[in-house]
Tab-separated table of C-alpha atoms in Angstrom:
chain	number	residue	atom	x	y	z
A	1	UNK	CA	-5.978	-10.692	1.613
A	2	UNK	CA	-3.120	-8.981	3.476
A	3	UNK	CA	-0.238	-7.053	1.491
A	4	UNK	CA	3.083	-7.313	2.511
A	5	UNK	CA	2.522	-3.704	4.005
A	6	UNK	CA	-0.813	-5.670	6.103
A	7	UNK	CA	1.808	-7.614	7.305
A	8	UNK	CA	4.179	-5.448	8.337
A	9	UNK	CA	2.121	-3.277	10.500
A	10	UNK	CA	1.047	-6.055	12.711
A	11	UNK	CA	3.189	-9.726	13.389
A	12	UNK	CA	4.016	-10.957	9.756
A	13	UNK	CA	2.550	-14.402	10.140
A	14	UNK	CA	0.897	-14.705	13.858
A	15	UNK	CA	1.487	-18.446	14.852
A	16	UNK	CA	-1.506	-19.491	15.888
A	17	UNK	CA	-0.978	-22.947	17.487
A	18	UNK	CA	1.240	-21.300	19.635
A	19	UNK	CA	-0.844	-18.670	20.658
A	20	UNK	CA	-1.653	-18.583	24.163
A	21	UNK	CA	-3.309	-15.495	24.853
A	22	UNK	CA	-4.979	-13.148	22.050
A	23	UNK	CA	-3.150	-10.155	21.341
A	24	UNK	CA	-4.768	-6.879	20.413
A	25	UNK	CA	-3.637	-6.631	17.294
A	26	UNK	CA	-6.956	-9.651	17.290
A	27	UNK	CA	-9.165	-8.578	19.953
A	28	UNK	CA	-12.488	-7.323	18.583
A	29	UNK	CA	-14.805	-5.286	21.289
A	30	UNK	CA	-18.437	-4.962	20.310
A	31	UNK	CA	-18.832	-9.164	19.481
A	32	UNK	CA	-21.795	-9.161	21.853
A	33	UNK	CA	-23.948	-6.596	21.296
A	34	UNK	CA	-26.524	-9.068	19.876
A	35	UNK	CA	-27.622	-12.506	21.375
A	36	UNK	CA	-26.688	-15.395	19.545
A	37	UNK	CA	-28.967	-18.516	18.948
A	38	UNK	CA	-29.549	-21.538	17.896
A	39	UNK	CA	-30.556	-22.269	14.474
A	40	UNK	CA	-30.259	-25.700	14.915
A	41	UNK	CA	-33.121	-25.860	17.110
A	42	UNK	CA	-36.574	-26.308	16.216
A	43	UNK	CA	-38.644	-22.832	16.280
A	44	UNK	CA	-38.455	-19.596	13.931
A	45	UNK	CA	-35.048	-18.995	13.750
A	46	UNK	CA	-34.429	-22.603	12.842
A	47	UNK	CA	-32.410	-22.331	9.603
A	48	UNK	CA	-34.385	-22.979	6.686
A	49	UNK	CA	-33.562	-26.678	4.390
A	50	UNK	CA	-33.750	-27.304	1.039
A	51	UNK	CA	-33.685	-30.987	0.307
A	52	UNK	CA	-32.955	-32.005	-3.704
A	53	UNK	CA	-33.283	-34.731	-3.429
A	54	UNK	CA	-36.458	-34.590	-1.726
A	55	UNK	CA	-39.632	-36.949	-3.922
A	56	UNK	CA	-41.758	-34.055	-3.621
A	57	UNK	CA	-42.700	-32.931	-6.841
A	58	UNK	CA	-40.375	-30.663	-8.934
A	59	UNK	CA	-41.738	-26.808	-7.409
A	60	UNK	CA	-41.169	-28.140	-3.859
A	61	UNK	CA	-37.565	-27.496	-3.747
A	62	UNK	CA	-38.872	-24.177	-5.544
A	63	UNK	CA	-41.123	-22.726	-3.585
A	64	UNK	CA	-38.540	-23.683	-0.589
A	65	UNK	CA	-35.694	-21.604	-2.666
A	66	UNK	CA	-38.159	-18.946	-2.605
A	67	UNK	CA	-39.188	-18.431	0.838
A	68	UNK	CA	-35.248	-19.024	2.336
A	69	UNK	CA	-33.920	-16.856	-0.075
A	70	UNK	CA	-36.877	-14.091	0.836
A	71	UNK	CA	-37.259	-14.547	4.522
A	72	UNK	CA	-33.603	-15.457	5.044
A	73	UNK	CA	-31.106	-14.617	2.410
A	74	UNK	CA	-29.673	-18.316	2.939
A	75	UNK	CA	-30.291	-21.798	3.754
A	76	UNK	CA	-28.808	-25.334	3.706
A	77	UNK	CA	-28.878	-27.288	0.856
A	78	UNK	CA	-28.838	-31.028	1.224
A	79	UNK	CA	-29.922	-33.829	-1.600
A	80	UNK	CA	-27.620	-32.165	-3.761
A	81	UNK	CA	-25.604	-35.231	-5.104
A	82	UNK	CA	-22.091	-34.266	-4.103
A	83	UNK	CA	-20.386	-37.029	-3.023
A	84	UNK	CA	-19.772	-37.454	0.713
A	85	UNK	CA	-16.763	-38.978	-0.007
A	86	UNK	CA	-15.201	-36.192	-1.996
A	87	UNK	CA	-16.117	-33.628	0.852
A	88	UNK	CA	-13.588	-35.320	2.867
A	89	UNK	CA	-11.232	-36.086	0.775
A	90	UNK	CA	-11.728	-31.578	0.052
A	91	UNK	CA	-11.655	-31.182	4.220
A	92	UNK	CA	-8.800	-33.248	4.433
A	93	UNK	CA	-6.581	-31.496	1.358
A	94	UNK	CA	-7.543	-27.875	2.897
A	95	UNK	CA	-6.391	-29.345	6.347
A	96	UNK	CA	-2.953	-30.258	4.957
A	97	UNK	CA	-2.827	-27.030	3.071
A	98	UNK	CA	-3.088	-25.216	6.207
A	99	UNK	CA	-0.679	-27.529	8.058
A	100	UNK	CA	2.651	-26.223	5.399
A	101	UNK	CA	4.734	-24.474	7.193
A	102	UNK	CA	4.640	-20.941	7.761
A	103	UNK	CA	7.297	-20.055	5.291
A	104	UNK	CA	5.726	-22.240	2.550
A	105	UNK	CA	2.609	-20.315	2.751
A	106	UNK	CA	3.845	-16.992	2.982
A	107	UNK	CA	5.366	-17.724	-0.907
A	108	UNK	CA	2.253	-17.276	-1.759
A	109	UNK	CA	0.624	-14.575	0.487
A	110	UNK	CA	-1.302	-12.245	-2.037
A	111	UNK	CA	0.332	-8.797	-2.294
A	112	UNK	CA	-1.373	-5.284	-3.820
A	113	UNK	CA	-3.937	-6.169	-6.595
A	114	UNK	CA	-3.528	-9.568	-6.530
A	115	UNK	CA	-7.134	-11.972	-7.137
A	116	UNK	CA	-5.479	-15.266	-5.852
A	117	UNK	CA	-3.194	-16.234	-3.331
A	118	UNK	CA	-2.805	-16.651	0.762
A	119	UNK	CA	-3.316	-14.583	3.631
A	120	UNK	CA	-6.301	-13.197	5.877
A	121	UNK	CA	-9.846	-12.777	4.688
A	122	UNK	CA	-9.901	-10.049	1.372
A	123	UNK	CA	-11.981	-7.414	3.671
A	124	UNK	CA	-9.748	-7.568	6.769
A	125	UNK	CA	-7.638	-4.492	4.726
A	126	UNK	CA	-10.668	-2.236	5.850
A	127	UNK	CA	-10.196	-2.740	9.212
A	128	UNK	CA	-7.368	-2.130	12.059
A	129	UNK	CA	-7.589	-5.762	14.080
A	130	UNK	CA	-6.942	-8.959	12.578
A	131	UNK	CA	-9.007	-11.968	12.190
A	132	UNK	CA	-8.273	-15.593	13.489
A	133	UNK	CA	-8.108	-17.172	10.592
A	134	UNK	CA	-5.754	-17.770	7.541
A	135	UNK	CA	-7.412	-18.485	3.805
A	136	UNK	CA	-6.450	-18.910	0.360
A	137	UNK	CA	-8.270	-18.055	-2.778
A	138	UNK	CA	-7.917	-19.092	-6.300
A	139	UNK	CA	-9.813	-19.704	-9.688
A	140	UNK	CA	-10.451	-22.867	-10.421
A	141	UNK	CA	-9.454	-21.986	-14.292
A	142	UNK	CA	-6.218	-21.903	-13.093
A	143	UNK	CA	-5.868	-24.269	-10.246
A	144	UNK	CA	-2.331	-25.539	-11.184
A	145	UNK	CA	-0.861	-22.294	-11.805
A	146	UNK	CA	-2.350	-20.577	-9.020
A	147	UNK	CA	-0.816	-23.691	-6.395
A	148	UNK	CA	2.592	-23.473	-7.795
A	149	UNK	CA	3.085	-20.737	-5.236
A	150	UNK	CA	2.513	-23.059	-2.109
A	151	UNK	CA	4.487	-26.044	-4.054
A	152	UNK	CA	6.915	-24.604	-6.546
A	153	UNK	CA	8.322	-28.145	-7.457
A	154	UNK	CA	4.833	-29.747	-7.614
A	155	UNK	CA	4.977	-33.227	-6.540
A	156	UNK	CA	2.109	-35.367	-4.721
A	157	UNK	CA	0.595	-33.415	-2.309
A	158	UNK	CA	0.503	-30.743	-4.703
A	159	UNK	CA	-0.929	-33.384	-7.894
A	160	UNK	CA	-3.413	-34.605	-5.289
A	161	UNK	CA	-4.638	-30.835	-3.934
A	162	UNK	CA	-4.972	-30.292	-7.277
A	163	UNK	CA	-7.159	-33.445	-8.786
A	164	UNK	CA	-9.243	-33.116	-5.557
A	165	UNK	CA	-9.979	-29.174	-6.480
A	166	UNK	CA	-10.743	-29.952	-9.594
A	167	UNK	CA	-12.905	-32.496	-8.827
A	168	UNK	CA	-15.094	-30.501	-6.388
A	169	UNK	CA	-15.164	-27.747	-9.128
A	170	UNK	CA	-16.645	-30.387	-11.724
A	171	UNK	CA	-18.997	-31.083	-9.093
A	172	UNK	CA	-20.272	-27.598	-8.369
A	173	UNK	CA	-20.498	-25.686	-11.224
A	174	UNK	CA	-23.018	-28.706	-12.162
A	175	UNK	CA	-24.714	-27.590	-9.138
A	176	UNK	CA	-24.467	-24.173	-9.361
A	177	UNK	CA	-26.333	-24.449	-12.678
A	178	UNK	CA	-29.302	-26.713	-11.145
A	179	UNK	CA	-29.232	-24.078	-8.299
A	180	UNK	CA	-29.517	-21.184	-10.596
A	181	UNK	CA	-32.488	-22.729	-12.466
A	182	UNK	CA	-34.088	-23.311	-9.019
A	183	UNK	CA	-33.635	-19.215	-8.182
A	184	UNK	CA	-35.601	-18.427	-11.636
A	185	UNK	CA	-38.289	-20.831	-11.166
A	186	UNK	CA	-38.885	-19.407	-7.007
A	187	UNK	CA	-39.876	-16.023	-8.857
A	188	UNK	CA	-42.196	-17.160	-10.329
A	189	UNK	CA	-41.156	-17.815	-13.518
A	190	UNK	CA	-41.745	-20.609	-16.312
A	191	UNK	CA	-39.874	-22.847	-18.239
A	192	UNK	CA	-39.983	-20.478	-21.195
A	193	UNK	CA	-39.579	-17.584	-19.409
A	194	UNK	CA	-36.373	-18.592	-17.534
A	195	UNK	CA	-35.119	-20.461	-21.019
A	196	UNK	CA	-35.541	-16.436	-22.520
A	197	UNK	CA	-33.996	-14.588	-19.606
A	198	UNK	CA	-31.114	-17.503	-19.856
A	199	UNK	CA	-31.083	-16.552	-23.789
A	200	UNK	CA	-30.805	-12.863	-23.202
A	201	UNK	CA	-28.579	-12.573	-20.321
A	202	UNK	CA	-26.560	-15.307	-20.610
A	203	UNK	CA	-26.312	-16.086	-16.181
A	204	UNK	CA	-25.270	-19.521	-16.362
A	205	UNK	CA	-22.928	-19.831	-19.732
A	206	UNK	CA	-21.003	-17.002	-18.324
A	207	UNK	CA	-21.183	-17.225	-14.851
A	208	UNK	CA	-17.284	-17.492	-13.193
A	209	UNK	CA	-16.372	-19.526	-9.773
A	210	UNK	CA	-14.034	-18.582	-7.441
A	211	UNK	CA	-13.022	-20.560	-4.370
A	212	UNK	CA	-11.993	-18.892	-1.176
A	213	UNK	CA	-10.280	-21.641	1.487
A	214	UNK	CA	-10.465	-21.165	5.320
A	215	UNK	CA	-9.026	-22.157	8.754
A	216	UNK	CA	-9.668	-21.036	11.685
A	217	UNK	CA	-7.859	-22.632	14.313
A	218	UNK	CA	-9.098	-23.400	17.949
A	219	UNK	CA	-8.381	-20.004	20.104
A	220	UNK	CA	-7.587	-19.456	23.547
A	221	UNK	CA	-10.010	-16.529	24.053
A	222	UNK	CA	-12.912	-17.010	21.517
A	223	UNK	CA	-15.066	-13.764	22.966
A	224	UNK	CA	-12.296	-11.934	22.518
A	225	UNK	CA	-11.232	-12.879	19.019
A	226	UNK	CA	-13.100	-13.001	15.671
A	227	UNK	CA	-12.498	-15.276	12.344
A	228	UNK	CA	-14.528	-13.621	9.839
A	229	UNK	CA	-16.029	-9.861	10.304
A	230	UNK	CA	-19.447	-9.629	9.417
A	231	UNK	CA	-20.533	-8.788	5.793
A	232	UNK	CA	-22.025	-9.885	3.034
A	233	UNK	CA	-21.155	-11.256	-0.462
A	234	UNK	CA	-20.655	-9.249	-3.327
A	235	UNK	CA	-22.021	-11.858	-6.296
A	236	UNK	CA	-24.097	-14.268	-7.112
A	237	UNK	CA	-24.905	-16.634	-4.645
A	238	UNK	CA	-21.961	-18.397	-2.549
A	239	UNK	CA	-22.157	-22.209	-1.550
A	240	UNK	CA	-20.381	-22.963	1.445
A	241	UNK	CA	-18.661	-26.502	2.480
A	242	UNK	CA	-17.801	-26.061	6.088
A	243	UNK	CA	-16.520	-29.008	8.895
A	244	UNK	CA	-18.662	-30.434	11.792
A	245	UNK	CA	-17.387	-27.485	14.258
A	246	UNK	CA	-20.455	-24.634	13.798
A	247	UNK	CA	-18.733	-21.419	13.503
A	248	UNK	CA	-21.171	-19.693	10.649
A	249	UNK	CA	-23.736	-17.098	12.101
A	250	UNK	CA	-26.728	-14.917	10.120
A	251	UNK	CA	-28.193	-11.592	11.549
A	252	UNK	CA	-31.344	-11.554	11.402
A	253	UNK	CA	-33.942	-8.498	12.387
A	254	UNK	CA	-37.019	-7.835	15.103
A	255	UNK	CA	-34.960	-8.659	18.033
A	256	UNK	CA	-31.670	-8.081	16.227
A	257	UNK	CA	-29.981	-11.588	16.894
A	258	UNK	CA	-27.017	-13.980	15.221
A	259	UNK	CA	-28.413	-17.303	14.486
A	260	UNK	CA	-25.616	-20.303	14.517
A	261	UNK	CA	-25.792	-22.012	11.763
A	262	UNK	CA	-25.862	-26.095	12.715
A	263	UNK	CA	-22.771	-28.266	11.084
A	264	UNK	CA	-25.219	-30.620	8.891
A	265	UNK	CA	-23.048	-33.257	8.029
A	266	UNK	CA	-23.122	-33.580	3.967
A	267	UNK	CA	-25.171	-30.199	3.799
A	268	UNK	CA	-23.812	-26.919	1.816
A	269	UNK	CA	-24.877	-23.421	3.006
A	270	UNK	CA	-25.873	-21.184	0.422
A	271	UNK	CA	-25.663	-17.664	1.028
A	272	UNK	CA	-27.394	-14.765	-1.638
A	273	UNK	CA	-25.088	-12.111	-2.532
A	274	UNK	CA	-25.594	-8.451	-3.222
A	275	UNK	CA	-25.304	-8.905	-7.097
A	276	UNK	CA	-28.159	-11.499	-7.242
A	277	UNK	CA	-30.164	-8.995	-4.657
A	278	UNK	CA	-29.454	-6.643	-7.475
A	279	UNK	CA	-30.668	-9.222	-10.164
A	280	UNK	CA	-34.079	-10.156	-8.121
A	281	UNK	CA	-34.892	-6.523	-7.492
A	282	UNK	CA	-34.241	-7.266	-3.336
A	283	UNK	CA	-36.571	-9.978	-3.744
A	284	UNK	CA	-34.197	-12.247	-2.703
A	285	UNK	CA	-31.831	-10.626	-0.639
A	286	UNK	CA	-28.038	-10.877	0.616
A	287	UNK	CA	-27.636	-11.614	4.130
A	288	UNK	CA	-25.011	-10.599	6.524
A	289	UNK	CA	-22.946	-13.417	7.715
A	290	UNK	CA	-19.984	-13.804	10.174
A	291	UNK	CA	-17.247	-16.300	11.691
A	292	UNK	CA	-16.764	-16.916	15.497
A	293	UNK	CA	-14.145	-19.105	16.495
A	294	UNK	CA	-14.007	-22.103	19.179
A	295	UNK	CA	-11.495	-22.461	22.134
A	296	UNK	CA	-11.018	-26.750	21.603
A	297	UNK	CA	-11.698	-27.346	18.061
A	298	UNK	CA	-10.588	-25.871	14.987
A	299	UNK	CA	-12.828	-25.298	12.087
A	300	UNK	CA	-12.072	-25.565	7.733
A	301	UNK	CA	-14.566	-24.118	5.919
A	302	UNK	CA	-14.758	-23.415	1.866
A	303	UNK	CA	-16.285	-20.718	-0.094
A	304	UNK	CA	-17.255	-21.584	-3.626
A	305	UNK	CA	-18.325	-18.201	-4.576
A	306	UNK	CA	-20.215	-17.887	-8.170
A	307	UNK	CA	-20.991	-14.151	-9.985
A	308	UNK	CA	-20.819	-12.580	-13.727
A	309	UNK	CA	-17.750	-12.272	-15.500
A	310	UNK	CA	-15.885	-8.416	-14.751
A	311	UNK	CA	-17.708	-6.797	-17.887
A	312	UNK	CA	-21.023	-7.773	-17.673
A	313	UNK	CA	-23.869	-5.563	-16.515
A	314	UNK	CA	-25.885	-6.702	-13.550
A	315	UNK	CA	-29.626	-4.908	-13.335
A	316	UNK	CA	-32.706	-6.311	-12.099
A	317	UNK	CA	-34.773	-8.599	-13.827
A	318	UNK	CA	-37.616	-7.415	-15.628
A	319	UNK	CA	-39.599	-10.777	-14.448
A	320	UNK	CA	-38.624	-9.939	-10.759
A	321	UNK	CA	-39.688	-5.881	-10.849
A	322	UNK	CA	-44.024	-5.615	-10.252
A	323	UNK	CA	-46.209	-4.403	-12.855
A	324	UNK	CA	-46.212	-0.872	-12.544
A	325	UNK	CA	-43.257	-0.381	-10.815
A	326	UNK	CA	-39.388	0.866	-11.538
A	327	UNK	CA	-36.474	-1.463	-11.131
A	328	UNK	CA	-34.889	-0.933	-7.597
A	329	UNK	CA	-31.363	-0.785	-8.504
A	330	UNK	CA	-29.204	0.829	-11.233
A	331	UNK	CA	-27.049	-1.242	-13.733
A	332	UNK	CA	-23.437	-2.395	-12.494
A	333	UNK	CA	-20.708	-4.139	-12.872
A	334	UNK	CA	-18.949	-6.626	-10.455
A	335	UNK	CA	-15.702	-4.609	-10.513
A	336	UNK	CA	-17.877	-1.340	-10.005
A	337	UNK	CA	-19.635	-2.622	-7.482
A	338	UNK	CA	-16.917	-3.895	-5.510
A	339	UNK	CA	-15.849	-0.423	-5.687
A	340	UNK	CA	-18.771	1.039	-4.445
A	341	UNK	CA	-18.542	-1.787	-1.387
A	342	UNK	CA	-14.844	-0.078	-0.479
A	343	UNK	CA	-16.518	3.332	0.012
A	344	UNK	CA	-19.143	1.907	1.919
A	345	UNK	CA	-17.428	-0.082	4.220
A	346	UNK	CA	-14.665	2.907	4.299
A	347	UNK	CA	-17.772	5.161	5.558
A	348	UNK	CA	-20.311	2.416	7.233
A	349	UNK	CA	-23.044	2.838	4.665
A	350	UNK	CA	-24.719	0.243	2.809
A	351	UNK	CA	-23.436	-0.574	-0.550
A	352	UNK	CA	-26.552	-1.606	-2.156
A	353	UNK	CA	-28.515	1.634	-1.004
A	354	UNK	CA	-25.690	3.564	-2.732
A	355	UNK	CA	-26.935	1.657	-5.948
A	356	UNK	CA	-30.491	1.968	-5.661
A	357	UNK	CA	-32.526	4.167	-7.784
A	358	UNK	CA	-33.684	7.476	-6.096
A	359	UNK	CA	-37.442	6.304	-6.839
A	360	UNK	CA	-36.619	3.039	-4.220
A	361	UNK	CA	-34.124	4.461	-1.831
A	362	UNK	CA	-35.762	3.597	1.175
A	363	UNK	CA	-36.524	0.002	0.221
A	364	UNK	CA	-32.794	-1.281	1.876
A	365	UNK	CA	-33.311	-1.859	5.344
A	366	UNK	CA	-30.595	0.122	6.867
A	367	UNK	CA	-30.560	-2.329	9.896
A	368	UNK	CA	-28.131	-4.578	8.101
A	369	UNK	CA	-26.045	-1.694	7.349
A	370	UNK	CA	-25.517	-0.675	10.919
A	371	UNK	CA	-24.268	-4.121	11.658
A	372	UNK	CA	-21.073	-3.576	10.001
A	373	UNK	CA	-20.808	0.363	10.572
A	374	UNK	CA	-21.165	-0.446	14.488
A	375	UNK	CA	-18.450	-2.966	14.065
A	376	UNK	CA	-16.044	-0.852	12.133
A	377	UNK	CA	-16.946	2.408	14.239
A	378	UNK	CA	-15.744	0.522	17.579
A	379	UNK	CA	-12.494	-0.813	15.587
A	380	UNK	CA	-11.688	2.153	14.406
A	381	UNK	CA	-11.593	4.184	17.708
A	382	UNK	CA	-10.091	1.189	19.165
């Protein structure tokens, strides 16, 4: 999220809906170097589906968690009991968020070393143009606290934000649980086998959600400008609840192309993060992900990000590394990781090859690397 020095350096809150150019303070060059297509469509870059609620028998959804999360890195998950009701009742509470004005939200903008609070996505810090979008982040352990910055005296729209949240939080963490079991079961393993690694590394009793709210509002130059800077995520595994107005977009290798993710109505798109790459031994890997933004319509999306709590030690698996061969990654932490993330995106490398064991170095496929390092390189000169 921006600091207040962010802020300074460039407009301290850009009015969008007023906007009637892009400035270049947000003009990104280098947004089409790679084609974009649809993943809507049928064909192989259709985006994979995984259907819960599907009658197939019980290793269906599975074996479909397996080959999205290998071949893609992400997929959209429908079936998955959420009502559709509360997913616009959630739209509709980020929309009015959004809609405070300007000096309401910047009581809250999130300032050096803050977790929570509003502002521009957390990366945009590592790079010298803005994004078109505004977010705001906060744990859903402490909702209430965390939303007395945008409404200081509380009152209804701030009770109602507030039950909603907490609602979808109910919701998901059920979800992300189910999910979770799914990922151990699409390596491969049994019932007892995922009940021991459950008993030994604790994933799901201690696993922590965060949610990250966005809006990116309609833009009068959408080549030009950019609402989320390709990366990926640093945890777990991320679901993401985003409006009918596509906007999402995966890279994806051999031609390097972004595929659009379609706006399923209902559907969640669940992206694999580095630490859960980490976890799987890069058997089910993170994928890199970006934001584009539309001249007519503007788009809300949420991020309902899940990872291990700060002290806990992520290493692979010993289920997920082959017989006869050495785990692929070294032991970290989420805090030490994210560390290790700053230097790479500081220097354009990839993160998780600066965690890899020596032995499995060349495993990472630099290609996803060199998405972000071409990105920052032409910023940076800019």
């Amino acid at each position: 999220m921006p600091t207040p020095s962010h802020l300074n350096k460039n407009p301290r809150y850009l009015d969008f809906r007023a906007a009637r150019r892009v400035p270049e303070s947000h003009a990104w060059p280098g947004l089409h170097d790679h084609p974009v297509v649809d993943g809507g469509a049928p064909g192989p870059d259709a985006v994979p589906v995984v259907d819960l609620g599907a009658a197939d028998p019980a290793p269906a959804p599975a074996a479909a968690v397996a080959r999205a999360a290998e071949q893609w890195g992400a997929f959209l998950l429908t079936g998955h009991g959420v009502p559709a009701d509360l997913l616009a009742r959630v739209e509709d509470r980020i929309a009015t968020m959004f809609a405070l004005p300007a000096d309401d939200k910047m009581r809250a903008v999130r300032g050096p070393g803050d977790a929570c609070g509003y502002g521009s996505p957390p990366i945009s810090s590592f790079f010298s143009k803005c994004m078109w979008s505004e977010g705001y982040t906060f744990s859903p352990a402490s909702l209430r606290a965390d939303l007395r910055k945008l409404w200081p005296k509380a009152g209804d729209d701030y009770t109602s934000f507030c039950d909603v949240m907490e609602e979808f939080h109910k919701h998901m963490r059920a979800l992300a649980d189910k999910l979770l079991e799914l990922f151990l079961m699409a390596l491969g393993l049994t019932d007892e086998q995922a009940s021991a690694v459950e008993a030994e590394r604790r994933i799901a009793e201690t696993m922590t959600a965060t949610m990250h709210l966005n809006w990116y509002p309609r833009c009068p130059d959408p080549r030009r400008a950019l609402g989320l800077i390709a990366h990926t995520d640093s945890g777990f595994f991320t679901f993401v609840m985003q409006s009918l107005v596509p906007g999402l977009q995966l890279f994806r290798h051999a031609p390097d192309r972004w595929v659009a993710v379609p706006a399923v109505p209902g559907a969640f798109v669940v992206n694999v993060g580095d630490l859960f790459h980490i976890l799987t031994n890069g058997r089910f890997h993170s994928v890199y992900h970006r934001a584009v933004v539309n001249r007519d319509l503007d788009r809300i999306s949420l991020g309902y990000f899940l990872g291990p709590p700060p002290h806990a030690k992520v290493a692979p698996l010993r289920e997920a590394v082959p017989p006869g061969r050495a785990p692929a990654y070294r032991a970290v932490t989420w805090p030490e990781y994210m560390g290790v993330r700053k230097k790479a995106f500081t220097t354009g490398a990839s993160a998780l090859k600066m965690v890899a064991l020596a032995a499995a170095a060349d495993l990472d496929d630099d290609g996803d690397a060199a998405v972000v390092h071409q990105q920052q390189q032409l910023v940076v000169s800019s």
